[in-house]
PDB file of C-alpha atoms in Angstrom:
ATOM      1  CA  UNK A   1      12.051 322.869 142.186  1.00  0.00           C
ATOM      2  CA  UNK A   2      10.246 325.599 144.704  1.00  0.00           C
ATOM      3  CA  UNK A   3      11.727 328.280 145.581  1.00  0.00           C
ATOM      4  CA  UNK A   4      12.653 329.507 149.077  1.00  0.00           C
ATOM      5  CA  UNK A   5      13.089 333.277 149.657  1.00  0.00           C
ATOM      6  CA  UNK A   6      14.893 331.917 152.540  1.00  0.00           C
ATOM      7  CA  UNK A   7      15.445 329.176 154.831  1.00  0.00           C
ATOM      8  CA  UNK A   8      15.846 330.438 159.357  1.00  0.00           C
ATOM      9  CA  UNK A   9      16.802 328.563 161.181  1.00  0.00           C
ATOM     10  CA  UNK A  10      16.399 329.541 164.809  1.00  0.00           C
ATOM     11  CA  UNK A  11      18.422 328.618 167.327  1.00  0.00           C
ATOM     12  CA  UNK A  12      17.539 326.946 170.523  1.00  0.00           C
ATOM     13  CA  UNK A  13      20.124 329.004 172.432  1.00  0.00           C
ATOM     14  CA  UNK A  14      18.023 332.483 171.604  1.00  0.00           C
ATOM     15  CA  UNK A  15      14.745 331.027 172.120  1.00  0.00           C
ATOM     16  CA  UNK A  16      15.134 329.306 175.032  1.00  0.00           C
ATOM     17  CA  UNK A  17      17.795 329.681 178.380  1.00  0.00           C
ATOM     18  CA  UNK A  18      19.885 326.092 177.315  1.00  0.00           C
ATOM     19  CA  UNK A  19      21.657 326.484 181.141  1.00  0.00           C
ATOM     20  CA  UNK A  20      18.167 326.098 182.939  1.00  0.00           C
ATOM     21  CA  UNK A  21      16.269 323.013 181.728  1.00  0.00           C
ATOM     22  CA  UNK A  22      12.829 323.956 179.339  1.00  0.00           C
ATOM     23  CA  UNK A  23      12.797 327.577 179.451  1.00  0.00           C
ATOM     24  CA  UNK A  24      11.813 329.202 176.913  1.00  0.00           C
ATOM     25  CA  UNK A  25      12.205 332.623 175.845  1.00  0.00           C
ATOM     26  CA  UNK A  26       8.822 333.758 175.141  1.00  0.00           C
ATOM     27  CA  UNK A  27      10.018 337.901 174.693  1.00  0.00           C
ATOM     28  CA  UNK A  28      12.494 336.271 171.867  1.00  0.00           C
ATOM     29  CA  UNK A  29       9.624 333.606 169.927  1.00  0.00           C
ATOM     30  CA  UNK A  30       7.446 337.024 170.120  1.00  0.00           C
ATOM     31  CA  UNK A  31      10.506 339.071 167.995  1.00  0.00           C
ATOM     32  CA  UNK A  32      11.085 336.692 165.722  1.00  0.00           C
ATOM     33  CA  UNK A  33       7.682 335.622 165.375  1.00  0.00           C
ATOM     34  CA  UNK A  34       6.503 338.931 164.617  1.00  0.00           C
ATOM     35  CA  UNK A  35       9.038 339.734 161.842  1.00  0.00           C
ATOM     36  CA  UNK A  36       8.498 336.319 160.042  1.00  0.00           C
ATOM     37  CA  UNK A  37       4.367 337.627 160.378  1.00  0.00           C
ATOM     38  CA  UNK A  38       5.914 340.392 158.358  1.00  0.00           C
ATOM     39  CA  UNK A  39       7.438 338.382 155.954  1.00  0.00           C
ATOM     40  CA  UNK A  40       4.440 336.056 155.591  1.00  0.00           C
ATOM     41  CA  UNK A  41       2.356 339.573 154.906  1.00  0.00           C
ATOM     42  CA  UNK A  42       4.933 340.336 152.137  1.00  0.00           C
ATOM     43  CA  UNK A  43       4.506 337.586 150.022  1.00  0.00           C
ATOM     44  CA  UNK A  44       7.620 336.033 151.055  1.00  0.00           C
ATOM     45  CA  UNK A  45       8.097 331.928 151.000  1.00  0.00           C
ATOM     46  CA  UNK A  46      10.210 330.068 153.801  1.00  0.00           C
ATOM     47  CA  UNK A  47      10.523 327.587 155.732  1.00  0.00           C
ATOM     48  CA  UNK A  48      11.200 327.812 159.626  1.00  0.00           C
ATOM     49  CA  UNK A  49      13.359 325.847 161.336  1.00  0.00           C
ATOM     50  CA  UNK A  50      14.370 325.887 165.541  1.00  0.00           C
ATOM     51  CA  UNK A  51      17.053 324.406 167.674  1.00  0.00           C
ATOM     52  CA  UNK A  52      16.187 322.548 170.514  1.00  0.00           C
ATOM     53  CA  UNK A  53      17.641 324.612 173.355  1.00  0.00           C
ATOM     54  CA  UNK A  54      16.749 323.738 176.665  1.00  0.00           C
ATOM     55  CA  UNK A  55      14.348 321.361 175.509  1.00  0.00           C
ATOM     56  CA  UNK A  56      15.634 317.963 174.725  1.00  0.00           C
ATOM     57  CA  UNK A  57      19.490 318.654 175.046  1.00  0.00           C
ATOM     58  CA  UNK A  58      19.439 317.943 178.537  1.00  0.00           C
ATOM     59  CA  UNK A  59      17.523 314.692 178.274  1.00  0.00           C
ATOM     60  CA  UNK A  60      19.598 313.052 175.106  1.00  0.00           C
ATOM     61  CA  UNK A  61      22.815 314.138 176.738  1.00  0.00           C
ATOM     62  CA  UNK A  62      21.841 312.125 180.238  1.00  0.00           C
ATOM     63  CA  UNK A  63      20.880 309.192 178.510  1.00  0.00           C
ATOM     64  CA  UNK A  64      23.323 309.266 175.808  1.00  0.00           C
ATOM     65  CA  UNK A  65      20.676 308.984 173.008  1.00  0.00           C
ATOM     66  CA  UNK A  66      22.897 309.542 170.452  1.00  0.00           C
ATOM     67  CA  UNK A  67      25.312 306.187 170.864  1.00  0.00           C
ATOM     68  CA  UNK A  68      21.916 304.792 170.273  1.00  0.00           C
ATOM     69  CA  UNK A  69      20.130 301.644 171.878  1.00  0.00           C
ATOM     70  CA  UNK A  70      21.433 298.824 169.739  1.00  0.00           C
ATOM     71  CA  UNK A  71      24.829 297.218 170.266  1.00  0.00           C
ATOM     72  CA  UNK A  72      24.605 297.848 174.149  1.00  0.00           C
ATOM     73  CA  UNK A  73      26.195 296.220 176.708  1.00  0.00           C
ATOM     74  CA  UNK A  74      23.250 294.999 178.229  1.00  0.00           C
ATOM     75  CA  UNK A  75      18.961 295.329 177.826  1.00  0.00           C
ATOM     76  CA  UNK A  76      18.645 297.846 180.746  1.00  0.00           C
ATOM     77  CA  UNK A  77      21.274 300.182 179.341  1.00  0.00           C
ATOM     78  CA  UNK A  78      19.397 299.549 175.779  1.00  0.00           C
ATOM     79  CA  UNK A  79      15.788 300.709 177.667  1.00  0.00           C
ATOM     80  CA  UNK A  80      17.308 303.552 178.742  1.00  0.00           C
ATOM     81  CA  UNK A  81      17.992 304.566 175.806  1.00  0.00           C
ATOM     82  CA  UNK A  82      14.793 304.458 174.384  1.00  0.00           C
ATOM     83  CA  UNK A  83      13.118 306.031 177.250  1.00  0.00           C
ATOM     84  CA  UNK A  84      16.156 308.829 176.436  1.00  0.00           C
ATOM     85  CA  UNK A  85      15.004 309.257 173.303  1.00  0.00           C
ATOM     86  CA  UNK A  86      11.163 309.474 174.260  1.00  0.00           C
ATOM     87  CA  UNK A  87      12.010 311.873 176.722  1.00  0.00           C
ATOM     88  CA  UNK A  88      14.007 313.818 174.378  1.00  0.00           C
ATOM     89  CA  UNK A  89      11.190 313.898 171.972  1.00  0.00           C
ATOM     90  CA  UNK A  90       8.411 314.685 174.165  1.00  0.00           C
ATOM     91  CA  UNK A  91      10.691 318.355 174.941  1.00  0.00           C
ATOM     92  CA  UNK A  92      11.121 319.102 172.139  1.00  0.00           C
ATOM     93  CA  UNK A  93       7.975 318.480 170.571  1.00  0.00           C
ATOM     94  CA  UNK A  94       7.215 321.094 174.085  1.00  0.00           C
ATOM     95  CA  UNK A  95       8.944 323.279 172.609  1.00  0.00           C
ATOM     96  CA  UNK A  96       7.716 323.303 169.020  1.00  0.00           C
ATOM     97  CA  UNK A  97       4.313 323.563 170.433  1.00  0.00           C
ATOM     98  CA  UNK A  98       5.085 326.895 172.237  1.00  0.00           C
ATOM     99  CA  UNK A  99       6.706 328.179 169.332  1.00  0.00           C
ATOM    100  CA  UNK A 100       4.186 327.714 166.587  1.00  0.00           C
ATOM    101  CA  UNK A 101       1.661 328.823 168.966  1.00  0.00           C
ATOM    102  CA  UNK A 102       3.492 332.339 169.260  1.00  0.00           C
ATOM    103  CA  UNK A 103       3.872 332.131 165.030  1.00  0.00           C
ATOM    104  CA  UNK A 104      -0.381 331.787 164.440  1.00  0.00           C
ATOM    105  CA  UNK A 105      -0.839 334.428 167.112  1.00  0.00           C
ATOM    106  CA  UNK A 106       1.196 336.623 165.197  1.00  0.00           C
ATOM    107  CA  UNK A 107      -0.842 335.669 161.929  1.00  0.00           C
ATOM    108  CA  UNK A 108       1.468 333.091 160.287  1.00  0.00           C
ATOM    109  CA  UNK A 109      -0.302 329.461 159.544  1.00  0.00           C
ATOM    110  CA  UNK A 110       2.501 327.547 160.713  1.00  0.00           C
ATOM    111  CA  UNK A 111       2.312 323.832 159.984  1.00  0.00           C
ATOM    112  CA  UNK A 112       4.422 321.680 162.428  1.00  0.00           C
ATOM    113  CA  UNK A 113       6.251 319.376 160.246  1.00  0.00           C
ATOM    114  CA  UNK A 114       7.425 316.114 162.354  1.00  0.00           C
ATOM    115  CA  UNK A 115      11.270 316.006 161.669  1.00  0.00           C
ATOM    116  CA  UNK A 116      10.862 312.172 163.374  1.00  0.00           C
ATOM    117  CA  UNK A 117       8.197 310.787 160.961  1.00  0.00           C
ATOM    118  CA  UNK A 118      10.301 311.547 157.395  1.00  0.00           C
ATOM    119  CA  UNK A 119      13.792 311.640 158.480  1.00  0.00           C
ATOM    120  CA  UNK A 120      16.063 308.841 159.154  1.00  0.00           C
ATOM    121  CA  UNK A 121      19.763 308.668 159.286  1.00  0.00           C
ATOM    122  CA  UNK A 122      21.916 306.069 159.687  1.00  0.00           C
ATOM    123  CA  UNK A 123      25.171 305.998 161.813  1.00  0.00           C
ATOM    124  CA  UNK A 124      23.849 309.360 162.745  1.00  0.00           C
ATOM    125  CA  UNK A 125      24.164 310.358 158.729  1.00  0.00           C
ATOM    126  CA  UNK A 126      21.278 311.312 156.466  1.00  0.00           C
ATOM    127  CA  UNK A 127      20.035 308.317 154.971  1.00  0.00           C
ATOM    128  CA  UNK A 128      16.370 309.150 153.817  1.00  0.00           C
ATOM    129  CA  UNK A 129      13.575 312.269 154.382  1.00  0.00           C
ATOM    130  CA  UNK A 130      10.746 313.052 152.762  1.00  0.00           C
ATOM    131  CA  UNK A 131       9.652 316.731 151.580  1.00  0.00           C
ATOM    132  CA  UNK A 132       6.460 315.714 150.324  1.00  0.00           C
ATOM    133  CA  UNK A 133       4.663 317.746 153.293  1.00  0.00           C
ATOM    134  CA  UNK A 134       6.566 320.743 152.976  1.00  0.00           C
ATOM    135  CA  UNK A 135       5.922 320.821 149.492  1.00  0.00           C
ATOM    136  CA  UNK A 136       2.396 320.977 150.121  1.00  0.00           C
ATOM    137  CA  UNK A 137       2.430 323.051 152.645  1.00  0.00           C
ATOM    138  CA  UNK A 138       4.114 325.693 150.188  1.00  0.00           C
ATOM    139  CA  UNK A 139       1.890 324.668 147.670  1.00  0.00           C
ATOM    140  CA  UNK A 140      -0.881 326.062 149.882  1.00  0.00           C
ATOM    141  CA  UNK A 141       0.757 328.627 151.423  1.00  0.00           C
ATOM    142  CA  UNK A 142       1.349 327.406 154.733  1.00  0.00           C
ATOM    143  CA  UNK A 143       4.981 328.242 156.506  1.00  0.00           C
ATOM    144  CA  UNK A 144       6.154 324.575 157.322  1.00  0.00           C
ATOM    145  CA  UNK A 145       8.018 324.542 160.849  1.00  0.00           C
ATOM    146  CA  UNK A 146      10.452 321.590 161.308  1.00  0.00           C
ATOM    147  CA  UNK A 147      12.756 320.815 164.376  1.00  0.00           C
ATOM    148  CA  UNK A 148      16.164 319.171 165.071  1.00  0.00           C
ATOM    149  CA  UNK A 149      14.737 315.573 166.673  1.00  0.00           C
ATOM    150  CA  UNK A 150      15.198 312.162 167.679  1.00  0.00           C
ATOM    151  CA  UNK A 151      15.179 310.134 164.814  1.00  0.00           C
ATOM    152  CA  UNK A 152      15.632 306.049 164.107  1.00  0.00           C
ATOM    153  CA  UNK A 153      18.911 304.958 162.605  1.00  0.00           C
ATOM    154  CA  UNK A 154      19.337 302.308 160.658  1.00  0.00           C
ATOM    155  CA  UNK A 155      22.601 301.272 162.140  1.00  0.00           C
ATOM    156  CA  UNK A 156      22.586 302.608 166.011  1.00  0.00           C
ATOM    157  CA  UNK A 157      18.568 302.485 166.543  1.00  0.00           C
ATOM    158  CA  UNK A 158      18.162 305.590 167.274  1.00  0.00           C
ATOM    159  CA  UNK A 159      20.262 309.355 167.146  1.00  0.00           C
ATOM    160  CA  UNK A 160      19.867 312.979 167.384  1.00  0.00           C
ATOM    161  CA  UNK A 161      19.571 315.071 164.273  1.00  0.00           C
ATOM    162  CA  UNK A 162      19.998 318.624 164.472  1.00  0.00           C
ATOM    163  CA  UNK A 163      18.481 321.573 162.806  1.00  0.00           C
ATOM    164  CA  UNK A 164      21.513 322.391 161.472  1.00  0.00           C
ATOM    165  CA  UNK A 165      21.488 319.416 159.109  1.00  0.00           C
ATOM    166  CA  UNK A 166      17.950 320.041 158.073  1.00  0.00           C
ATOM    167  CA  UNK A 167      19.242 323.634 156.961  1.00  0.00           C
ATOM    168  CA  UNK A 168      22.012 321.936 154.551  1.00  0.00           C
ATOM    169  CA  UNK A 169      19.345 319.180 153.411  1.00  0.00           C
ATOM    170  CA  UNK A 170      16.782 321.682 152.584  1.00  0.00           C
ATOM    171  CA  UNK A 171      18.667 323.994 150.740  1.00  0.00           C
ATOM    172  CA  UNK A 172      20.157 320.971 148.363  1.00  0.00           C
ATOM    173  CA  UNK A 173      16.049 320.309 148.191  1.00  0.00           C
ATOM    174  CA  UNK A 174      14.967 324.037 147.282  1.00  0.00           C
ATOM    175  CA  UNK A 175      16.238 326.401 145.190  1.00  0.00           C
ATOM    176  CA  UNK A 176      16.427 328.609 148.458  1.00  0.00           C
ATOM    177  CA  UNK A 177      17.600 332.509 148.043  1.00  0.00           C
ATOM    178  CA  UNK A 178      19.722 332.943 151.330  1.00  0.00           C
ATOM    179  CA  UNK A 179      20.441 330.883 154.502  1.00  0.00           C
ATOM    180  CA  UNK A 180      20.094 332.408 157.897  1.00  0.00           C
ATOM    181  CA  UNK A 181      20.823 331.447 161.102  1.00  0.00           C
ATOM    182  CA  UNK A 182      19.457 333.522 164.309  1.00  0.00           C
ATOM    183  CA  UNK A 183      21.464 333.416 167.449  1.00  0.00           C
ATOM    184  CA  UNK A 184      21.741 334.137 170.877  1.00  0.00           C
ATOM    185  CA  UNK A 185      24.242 336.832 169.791  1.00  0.00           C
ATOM    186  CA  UNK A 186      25.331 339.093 167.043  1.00  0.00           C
ATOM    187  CA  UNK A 187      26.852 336.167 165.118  1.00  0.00           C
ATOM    188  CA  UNK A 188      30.444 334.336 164.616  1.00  0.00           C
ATOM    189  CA  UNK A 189      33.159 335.841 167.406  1.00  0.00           C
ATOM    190  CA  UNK A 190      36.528 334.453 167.767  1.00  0.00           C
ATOM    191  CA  UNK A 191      35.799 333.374 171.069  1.00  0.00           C
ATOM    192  CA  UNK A 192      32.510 333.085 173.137  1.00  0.00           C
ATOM    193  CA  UNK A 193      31.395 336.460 173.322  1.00  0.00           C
ATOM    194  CA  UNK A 194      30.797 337.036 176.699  1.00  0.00           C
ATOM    195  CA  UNK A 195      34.689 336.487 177.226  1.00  0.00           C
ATOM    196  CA  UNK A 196      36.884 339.788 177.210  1.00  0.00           C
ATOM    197  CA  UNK A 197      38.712 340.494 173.509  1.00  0.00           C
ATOM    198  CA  UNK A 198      35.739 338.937 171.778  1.00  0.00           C
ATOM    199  CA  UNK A 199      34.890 340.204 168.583  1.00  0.00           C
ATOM    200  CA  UNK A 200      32.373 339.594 166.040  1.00  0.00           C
ATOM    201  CA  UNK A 201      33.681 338.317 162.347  1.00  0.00           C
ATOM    202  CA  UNK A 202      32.021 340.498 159.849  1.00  0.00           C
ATOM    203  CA  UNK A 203      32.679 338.205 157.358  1.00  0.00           C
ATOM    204  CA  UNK A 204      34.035 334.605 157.332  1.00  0.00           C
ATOM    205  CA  UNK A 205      35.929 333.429 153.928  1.00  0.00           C
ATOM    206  CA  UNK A 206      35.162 329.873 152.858  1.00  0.00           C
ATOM    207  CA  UNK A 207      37.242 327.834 150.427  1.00  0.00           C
ATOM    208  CA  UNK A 208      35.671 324.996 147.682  1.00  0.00           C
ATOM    209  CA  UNK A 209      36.371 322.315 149.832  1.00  0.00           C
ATOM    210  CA  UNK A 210      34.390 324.087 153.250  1.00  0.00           C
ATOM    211  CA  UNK A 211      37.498 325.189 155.012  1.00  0.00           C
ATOM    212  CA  UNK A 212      36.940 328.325 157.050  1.00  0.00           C
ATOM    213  CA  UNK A 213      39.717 331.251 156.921  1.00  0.00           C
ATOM    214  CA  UNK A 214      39.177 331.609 160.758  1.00  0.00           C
ATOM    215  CA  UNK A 215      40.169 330.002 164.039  1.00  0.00           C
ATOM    216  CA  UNK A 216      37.709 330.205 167.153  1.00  0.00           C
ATOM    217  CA  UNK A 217      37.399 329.437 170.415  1.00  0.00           C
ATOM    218  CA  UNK A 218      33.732 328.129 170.831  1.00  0.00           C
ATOM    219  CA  UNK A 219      31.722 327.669 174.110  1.00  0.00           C
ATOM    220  CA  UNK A 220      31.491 323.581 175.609  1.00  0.00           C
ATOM    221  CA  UNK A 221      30.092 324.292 179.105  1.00  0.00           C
ATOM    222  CA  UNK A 222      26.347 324.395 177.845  1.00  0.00           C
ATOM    223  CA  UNK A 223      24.384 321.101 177.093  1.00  0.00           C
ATOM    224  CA  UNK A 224      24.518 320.713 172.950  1.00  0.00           C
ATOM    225  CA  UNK A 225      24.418 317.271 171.856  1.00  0.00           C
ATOM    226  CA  UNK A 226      24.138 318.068 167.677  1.00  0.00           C
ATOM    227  CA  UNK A 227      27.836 319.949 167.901  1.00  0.00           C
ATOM    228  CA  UNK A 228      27.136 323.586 169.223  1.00  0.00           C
ATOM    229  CA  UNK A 229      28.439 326.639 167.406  1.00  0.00           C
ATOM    230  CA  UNK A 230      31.294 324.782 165.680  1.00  0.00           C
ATOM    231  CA  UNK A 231      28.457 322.370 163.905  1.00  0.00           C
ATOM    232  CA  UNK A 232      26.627 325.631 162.880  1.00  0.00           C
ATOM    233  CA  UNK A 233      29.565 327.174 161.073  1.00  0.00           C
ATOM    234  CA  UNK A 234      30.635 323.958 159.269  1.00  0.00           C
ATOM    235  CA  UNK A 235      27.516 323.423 157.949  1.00  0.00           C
ATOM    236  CA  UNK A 236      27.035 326.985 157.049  1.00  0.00           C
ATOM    237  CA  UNK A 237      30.111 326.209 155.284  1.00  0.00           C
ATOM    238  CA  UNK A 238      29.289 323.113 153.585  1.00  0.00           C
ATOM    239  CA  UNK A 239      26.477 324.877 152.207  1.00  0.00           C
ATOM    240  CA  UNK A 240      28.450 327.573 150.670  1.00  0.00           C
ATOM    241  CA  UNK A 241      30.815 325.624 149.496  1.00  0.00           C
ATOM    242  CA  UNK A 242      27.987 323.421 147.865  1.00  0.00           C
ATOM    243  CA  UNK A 243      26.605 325.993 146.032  1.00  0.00           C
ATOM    244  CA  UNK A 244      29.610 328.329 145.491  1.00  0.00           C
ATOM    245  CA  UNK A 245      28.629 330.722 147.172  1.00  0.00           C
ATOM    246  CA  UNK A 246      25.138 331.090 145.345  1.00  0.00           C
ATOM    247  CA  UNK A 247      23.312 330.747 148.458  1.00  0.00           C
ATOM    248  CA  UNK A 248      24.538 333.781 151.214  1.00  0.00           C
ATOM    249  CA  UNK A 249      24.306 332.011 154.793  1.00  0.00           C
ATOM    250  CA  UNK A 250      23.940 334.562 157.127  1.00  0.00           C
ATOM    251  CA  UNK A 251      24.394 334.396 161.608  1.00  0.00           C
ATOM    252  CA  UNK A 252      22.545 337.273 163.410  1.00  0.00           C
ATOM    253  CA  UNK A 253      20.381 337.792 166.661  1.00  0.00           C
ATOM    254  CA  UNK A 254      17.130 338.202 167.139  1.00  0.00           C
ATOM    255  CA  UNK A 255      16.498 341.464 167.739  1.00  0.00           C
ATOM    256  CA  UNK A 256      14.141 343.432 165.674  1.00  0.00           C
ATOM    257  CA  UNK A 257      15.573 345.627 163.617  1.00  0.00           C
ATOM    258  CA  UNK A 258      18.460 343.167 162.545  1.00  0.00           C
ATOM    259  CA  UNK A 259      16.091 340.634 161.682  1.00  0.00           C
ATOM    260  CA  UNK A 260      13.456 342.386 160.030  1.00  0.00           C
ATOM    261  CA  UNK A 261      16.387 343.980 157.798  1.00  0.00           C
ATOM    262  CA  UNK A 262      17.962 340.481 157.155  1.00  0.00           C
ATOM    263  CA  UNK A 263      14.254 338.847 156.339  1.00  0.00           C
ATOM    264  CA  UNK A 264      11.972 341.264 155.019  1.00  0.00           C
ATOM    265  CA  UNK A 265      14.762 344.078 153.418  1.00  0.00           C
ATOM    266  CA  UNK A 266      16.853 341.372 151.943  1.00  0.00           C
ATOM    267  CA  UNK A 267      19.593 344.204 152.998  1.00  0.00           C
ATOM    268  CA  UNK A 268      22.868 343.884 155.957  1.00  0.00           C
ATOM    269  CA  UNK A 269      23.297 347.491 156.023  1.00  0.00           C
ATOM    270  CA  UNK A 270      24.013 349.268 159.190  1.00  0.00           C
ATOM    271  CA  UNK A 271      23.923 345.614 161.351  1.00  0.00           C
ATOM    272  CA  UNK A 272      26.012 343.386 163.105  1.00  0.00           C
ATOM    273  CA  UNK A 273      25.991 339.946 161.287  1.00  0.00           C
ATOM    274  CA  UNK A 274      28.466 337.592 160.369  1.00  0.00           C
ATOM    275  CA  UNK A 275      28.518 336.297 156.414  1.00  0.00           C
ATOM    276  CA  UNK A 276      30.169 333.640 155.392  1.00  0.00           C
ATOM    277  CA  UNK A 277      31.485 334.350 151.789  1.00  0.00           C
ATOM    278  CA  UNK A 278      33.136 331.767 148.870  1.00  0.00           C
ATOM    279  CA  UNK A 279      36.780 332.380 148.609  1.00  0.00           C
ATOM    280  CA  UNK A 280      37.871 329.287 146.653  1.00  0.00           C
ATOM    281  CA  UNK A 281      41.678 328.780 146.478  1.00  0.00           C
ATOM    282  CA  UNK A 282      43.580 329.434 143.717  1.00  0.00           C
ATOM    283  CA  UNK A 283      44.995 326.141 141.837  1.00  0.00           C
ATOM    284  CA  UNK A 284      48.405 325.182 141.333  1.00  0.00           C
ATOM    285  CA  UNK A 285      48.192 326.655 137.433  1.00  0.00           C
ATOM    286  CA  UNK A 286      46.331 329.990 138.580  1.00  0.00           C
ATOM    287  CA  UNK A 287      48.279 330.445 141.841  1.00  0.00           C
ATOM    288  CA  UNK A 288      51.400 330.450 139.002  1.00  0.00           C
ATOM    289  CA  UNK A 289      49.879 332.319 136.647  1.00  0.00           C
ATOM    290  CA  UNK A 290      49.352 335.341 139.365  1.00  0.00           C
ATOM    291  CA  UNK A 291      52.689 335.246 140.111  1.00  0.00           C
ATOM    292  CA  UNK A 292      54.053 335.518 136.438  1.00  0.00           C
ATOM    293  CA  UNK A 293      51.622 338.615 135.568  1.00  0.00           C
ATOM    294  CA  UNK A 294      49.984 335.868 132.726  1.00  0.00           C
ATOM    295  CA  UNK A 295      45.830 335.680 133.429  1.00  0.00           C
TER     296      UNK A 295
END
């Protein structure tokens, strides 16, 4: 199996405004893009991944892409489905377009990697992908870039799979060092954190079955059709619980000095990030073995 220094995922909340409808955030694709350039000048191998923000959320949530466009109640609603789902794809593929771009300027040879053409799920689950491209790409030193996308499904036609779920695929597919996911903010807060009393979890306990040891309040008013915030934490936590813990999955922003410490350092000294860390619980036999002194 290759190995992944890491796997980013990007979010399309930091690199794009999701509120106004395909706007990017070119000052953020130049941060990050620079820092992965950094990594890619280290000798470091990983994969890129990106949300799809702004571009694409909008259009799959009007049409309702992701009930699909079989089983309809009539033709017309089935069409517009699949002129939701073109739409959907033509933004996003926008977007992946602007951001590569802003990767080669910055002196990565990123390789757009169509999420559409190997994956397929089906009821909205992944049924089938195909890393053979990313492989090579890695083979010969290329940094593959893949997208959450409109995909065909075996049993609805068509749905909407998220970057998120590429994250926990890819990580079962490589022998990947740490997971990290860059936000539009510092990282996991109890509540959305522009609301007063948020604060940022340091560190987020996860059990062997992928239950969380916190409770949030997460954010609904903002197009997301792949789950929002809550999505990205329980699959964060599905990969750590996975892996026991093997694989660190990291939530941080995309500011400089916190990414270039998370990517290129290896190191979360001195920065605000959440972790999510493998706490499994203790059995029946150990719980009563801790209570009796006898190990």
């Amino acid at each position: 199996m290759t190995h992944l220094d890491f796997v980013i995922k990007v979010g399309g909340g930091a690199i794009t405004n999701k509120k106004i409808i395909e706007t990017p955030q070119s000052d953020v694709m130049h941060t990050v893009a620079s820092v992965l350039a950094k990594c890619y000048e280290a000798g470091l191998h990983f994969i890129i991944l990106h949300g799809a923000g702004s571009f694409g959320h909008h259009q799959c949530k009007d049409y309702k892409v992701n009930e699909g466009f079989r089983n309809c109640s009539s033709s017309d609603v089935a069409q517009q489905r699949k002129i939701g789902a073109a739409l959907g794809r033509a933004s996003v593929t926008k977007l992946g377009v602007i951001f590569t771009n802003e990767l080669i300027k910055c002196g990565i040879p990123a390789l757009m990697v169509s999420t559409f053409s190997t994956w397929q799920t089906d009821n909205g689950q992944v049924c089938k992908y195909d890393c053979g491209l990313i492989e090579q790409a890695l083979i010969d030193n290329f940094v593959p870039v893949l997208s959450g996308d409109v995909v065909f499904d075996v049993t609805k036609g068509c749905s909407v799979l998220s970057s998120d779920v590429l994250m926990k695929k890819l990580c079962e597919r490589f022998l990947v060092k740490r997971a990290i996911f860059v936000m539009n903010c510092s990282g996991i807060f109890s509540k959305p954190p522009e609301e007063p009393g948020a604060t940022l979890l340091r560190e987020v306990q996860v059990d062997e079955n992928g239950g969380i040891s916190a409770r949030l309040q997460t954010d609904s008013t903002v197009p997301d059709v792949t789950g929002g915030i809550s999505a990205k934490i329980e699959l964060g936590a599905q990969i750590i619980a996975r892996h026991s813990g093997q694989i660190p999955v990291l939530y941080c922003s995309p500011d400089h000095y916190t990414l270039y410490r998370i990517c290129v350092l290896d190191s979360t000294e001195g920065i605000d990030v959440t972790k999510l860390v493998y706490k499994p619980r203790l059995t029946e036999l150990e719980s009563s073995s801790t209570k009796t002194g006898v190990l």
